[in-house]
PDB file of C-alpha atoms in Angstrom:
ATOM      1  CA  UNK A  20     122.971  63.303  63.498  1.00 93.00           C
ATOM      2  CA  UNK A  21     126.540  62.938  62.043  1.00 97.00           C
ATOM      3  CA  UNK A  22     127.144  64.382  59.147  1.00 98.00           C
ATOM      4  CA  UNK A  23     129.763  66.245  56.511  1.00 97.00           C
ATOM      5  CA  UNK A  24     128.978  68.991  54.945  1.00 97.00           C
ATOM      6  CA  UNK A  25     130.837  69.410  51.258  1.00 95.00           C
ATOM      7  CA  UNK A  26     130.797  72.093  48.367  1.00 92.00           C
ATOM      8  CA  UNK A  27     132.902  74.138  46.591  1.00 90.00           C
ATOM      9  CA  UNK A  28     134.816  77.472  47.968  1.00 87.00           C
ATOM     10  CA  UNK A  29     132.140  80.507  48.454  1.00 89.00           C
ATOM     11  CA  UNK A  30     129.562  77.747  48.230  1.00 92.00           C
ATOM     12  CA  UNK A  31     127.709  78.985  51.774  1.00 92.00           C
ATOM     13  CA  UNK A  32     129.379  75.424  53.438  1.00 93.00           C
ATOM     14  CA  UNK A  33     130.338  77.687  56.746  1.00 91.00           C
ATOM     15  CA  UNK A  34     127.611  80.000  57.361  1.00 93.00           C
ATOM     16  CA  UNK A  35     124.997  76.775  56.693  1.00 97.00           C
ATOM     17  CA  UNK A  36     127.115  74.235  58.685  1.00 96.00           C
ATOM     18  CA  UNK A  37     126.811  76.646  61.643  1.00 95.00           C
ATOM     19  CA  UNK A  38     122.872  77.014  60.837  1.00 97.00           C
ATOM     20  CA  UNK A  39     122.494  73.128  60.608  1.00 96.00           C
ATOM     21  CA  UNK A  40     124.718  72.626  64.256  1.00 96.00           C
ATOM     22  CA  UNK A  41     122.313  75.232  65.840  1.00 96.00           C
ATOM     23  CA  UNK A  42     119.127  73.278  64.583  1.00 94.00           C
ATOM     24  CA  UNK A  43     120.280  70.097  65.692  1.00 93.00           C
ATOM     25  CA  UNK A  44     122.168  71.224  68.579  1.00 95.00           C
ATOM     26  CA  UNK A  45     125.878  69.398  67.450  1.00 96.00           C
ATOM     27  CA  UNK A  46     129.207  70.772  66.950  1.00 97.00           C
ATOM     28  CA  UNK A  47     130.253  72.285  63.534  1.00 96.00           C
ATOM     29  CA  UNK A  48     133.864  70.785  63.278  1.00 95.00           C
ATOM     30  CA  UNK A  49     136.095  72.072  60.599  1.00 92.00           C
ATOM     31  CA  UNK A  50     139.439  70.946  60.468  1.00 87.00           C
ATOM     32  CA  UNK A  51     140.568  74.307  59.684  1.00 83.00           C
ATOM     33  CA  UNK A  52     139.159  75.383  63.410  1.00 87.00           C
ATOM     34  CA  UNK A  53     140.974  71.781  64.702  1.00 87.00           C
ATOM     35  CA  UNK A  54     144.358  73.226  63.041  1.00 86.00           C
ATOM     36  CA  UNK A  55     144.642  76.253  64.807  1.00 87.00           C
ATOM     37  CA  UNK A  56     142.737  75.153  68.197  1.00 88.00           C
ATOM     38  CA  UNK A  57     145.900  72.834  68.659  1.00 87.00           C
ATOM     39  CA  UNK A  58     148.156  75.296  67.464  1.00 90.00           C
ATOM     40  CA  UNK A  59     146.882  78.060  69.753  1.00 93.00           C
ATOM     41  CA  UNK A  60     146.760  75.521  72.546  1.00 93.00           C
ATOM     42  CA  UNK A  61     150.082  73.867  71.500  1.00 92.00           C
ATOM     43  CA  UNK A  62     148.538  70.380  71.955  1.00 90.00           C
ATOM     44  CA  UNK A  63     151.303  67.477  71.044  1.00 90.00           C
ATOM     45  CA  UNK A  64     149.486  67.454  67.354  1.00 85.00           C
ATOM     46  CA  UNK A  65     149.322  71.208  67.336  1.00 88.00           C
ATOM     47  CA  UNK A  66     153.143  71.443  67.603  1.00 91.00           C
ATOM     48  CA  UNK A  67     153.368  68.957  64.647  1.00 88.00           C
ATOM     49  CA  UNK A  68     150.512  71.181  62.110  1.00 87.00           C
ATOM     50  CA  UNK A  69     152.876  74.343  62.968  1.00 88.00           C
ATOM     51  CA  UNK A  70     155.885  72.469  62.196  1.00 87.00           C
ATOM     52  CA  UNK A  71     154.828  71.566  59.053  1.00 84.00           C
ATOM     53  CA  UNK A  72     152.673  74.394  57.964  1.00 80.00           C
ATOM     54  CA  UNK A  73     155.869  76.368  58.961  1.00 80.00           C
ATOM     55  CA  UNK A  74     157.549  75.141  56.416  1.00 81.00           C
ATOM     56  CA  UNK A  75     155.409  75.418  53.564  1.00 76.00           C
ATOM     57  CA  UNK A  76     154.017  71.828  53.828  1.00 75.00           C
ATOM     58  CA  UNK A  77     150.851  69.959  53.570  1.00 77.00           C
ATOM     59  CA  UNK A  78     149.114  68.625  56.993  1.00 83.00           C
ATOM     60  CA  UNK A  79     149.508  64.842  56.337  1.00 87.00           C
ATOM     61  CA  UNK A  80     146.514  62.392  56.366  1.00 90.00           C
ATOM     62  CA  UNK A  81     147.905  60.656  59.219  1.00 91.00           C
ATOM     63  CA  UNK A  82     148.446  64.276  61.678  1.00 89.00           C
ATOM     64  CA  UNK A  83     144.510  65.222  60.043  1.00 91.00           C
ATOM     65  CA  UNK A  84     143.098  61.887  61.060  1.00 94.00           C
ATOM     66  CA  UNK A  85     144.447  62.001  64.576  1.00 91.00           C
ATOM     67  CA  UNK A  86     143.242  65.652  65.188  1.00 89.00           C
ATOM     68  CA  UNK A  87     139.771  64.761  64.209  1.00 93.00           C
ATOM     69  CA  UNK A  88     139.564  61.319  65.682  1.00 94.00           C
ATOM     70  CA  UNK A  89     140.649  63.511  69.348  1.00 91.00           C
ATOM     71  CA  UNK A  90     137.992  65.993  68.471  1.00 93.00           C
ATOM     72  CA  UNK A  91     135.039  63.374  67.656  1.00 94.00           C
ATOM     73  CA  UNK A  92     135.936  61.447  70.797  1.00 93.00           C
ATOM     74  CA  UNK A  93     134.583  64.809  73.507  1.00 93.00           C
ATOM     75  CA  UNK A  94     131.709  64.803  75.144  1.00 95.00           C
ATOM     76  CA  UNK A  95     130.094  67.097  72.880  1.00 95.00           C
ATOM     77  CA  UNK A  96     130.521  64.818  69.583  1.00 95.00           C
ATOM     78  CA  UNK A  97     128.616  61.969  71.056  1.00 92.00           C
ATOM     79  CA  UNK A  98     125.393  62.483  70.046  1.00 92.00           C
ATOM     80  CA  UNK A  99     126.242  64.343  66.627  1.00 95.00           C
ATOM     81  CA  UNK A 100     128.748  66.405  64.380  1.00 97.00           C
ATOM     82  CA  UNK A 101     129.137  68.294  61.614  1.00 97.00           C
ATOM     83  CA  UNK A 102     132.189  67.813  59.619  1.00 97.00           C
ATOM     84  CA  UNK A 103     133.458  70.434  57.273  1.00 94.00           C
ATOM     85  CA  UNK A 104     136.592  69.962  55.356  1.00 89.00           C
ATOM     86  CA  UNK A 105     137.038  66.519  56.077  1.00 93.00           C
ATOM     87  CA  UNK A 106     136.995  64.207  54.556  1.00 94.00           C
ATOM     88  CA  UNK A 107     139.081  65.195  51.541  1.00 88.00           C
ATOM     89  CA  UNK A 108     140.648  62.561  50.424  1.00 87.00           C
ATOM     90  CA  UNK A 109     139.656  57.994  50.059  1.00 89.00           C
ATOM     91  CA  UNK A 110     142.169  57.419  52.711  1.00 91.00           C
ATOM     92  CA  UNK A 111     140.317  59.906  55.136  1.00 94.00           C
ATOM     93  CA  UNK A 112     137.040  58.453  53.927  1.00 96.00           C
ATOM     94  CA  UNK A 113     138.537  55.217  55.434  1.00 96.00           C
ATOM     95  CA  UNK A 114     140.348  56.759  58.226  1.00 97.00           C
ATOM     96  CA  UNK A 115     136.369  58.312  59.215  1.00 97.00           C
ATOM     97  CA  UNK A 116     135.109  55.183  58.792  1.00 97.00           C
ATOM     98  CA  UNK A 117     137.487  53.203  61.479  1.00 97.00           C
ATOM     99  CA  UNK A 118     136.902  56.212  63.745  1.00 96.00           C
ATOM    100  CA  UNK A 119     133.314  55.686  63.433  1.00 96.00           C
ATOM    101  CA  UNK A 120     133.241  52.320  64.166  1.00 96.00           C
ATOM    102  CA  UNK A 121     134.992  52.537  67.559  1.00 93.00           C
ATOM    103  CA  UNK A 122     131.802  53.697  68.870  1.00 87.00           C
ATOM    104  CA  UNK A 123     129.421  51.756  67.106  1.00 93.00           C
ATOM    105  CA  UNK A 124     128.307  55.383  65.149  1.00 94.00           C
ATOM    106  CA  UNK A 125     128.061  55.706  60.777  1.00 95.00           C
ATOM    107  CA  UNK A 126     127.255  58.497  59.465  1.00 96.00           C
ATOM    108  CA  UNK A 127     123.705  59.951  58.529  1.00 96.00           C
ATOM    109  CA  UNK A 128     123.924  62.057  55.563  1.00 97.00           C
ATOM    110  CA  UNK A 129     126.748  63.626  53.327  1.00 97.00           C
ATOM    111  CA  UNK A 130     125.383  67.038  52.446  1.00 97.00           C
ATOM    112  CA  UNK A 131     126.651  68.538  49.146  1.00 96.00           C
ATOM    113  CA  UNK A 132     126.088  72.119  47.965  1.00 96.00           C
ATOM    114  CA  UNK A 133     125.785  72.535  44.766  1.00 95.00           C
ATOM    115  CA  UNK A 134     126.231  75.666  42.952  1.00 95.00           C
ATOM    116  CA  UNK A 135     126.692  77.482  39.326  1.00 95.00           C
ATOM    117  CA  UNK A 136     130.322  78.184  39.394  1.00 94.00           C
ATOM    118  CA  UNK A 137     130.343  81.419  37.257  1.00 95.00           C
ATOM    119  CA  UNK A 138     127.861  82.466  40.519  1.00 93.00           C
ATOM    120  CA  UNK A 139     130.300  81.314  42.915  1.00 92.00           C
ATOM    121  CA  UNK A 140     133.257  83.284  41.329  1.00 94.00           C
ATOM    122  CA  UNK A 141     131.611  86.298  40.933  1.00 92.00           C
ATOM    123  CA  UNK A 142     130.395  85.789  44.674  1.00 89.00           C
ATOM    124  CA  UNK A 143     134.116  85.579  45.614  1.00 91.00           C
ATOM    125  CA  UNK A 144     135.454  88.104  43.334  1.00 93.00           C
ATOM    126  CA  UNK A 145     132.796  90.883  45.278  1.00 91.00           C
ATOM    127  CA  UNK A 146     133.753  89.518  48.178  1.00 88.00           C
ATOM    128  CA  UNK A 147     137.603  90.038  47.498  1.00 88.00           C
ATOM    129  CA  UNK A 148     136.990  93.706  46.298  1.00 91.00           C
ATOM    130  CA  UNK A 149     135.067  94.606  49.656  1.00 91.00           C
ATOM    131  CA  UNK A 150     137.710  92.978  52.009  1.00 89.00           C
ATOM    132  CA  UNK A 151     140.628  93.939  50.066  1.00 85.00           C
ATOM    133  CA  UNK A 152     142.168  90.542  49.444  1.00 77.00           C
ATOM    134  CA  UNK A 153     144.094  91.005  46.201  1.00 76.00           C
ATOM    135  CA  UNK A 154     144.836  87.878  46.331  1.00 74.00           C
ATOM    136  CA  UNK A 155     141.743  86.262  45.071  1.00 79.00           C
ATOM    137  CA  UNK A 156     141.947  87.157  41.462  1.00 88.00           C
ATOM    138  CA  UNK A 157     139.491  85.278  39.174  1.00 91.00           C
ATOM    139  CA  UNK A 158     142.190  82.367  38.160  1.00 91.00           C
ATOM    140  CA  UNK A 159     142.834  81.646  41.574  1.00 88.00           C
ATOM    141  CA  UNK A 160     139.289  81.422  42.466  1.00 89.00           C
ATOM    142  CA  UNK A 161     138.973  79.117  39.516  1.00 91.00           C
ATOM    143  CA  UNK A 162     141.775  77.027  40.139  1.00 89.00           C
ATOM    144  CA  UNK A 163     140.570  76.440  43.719  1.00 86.00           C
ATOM    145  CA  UNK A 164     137.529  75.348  42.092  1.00 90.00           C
ATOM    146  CA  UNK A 165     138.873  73.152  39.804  1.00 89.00           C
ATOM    147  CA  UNK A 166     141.233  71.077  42.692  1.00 85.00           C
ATOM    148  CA  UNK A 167     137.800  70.965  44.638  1.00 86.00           C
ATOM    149  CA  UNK A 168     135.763  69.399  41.416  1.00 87.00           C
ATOM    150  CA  UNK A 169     138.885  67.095  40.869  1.00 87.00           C
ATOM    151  CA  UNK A 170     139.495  66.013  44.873  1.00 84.00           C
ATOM    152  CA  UNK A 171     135.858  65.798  45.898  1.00 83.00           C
ATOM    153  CA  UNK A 172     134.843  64.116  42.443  1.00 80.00           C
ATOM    154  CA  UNK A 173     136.020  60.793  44.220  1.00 89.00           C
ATOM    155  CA  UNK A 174     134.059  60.944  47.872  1.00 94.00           C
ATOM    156  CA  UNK A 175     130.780  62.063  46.283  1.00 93.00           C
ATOM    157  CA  UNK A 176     130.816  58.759  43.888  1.00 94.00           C
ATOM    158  CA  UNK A 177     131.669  56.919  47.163  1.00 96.00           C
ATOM    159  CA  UNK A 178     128.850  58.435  49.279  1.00 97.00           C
ATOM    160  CA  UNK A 179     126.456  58.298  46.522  1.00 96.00           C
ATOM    161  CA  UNK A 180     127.171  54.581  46.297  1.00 96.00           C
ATOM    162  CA  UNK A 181     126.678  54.423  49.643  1.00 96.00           C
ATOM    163  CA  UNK A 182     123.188  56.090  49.737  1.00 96.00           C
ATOM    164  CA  UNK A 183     124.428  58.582  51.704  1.00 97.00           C
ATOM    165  CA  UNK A 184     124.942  61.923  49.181  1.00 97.00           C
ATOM    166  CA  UNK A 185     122.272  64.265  49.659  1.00 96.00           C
ATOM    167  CA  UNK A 186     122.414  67.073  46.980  1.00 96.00           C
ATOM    168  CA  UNK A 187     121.177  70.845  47.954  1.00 97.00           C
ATOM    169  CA  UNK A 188     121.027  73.302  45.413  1.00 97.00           C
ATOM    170  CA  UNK A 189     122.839  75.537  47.327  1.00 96.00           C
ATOM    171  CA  UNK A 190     121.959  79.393  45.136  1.00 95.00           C
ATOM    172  CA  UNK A 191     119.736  82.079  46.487  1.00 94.00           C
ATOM    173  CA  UNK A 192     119.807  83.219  50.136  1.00 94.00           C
ATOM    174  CA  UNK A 193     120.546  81.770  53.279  1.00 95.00           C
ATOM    175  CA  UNK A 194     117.741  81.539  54.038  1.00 97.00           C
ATOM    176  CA  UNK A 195     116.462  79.703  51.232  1.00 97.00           C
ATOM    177  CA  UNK A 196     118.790  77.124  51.315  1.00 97.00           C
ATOM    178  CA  UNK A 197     118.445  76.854  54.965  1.00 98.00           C
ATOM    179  CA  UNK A 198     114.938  75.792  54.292  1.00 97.00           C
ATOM    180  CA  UNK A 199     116.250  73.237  51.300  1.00 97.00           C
ATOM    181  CA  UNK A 200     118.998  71.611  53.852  1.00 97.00           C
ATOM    182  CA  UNK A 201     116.063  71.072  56.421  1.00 96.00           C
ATOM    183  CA  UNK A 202     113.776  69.522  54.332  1.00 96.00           C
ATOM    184  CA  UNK A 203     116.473  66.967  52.859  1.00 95.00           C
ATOM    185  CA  UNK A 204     117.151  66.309  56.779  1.00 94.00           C
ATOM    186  CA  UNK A 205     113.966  66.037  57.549  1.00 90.00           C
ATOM    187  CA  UNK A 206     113.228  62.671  54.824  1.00 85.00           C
ATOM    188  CA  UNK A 207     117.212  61.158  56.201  1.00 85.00           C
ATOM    189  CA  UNK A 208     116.289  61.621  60.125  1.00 77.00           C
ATOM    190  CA  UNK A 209     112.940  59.752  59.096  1.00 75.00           C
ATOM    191  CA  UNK A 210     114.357  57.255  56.847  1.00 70.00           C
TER     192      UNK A 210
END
């Protein structure tokens, strides 16, 4: 199956998209994981995300496209994926689309997690007191919910046009929406 997984921050995406590659034996491929694999390995694009993270910039569509188009094209990609974090913005949707194409492949599903935000912050906020990270205050939290709502907003009205969007109410446990993700794979693999 290929597929992209999308939710807010402290929605569960992670530890579910790494549930969902084990049960259908794909890669989970976030672009975060990309970045620093090409840093680490200072690939030709991994010199070029340093550079500009470096300097306090933002990866351009154009240096994300390329990284993921390299990564979709091994051998472990070919019969599925799992994309998290991309795509995040209409260009990428487009960009995905071409890359797609070269090998005759569309996508399957577009997962999205949906969860009570007041849940979600006070998830993160627990989470930041236990780990230590002062840095995730409340207004942070909620303004990194906020840019999500406002630059995912546009891709879910896309993929829900496209009969792809598949919303999972993604509260309770793992385990529980484990078992909601399956089922809503379950009716696109037959479909």
């Amino acid at each position: 199956m290929r597929l992209i997984i999308l939710g807010p921050p402290g929605a569960g995406k992670g530890t579910q998209a790494a549930r969902i590659a084990d049960a259908f034996g794909i890669p989970a491929i976030s672009t975060g994981d990309i970045f620093r694999a090409n840093i680490k390995n200072e690939t030709p694009l991994g010199k070029q995300v340093k550079e500009v993270l470096a300097s306090g910039g933002y990866v351009t569509d154009e240096i994300t496209n390329a990284i993921v188009r390299d990564r979709l094209f091994e051998d472990d990609a070919e019969k599925g994926f799992l994309l998290d974090g991309y795509p995040r913005t209409a260009a990428q949707v487009d960009a995905l689309d071409a890359i797609l194409a070269e090998h005759g492949h569309t996508l399957e599903a577009v997962l999205e997690l949906t969860v009570d935000e007041d849940a979600v912050v006070a998830r993160l906020l627990k989470r930041a007191e236990i780990e230590g990270r002062d840095d995730d205050s409340e207004e942070v939290i909620r303004e990194r919910q906020a840019i999500y709502r406002r630059e995912t907003a546009p891709l879910t009205e896309v993929y829900s046009e496209r009969g792809l969007l598949v919303q999972v109410d993604g509260m309770g446990s793992v385990d529980e929406v484990f078992a909601r993700i399956s089922t809503a794979l379950e009716g696109v693999a037959r479909s």
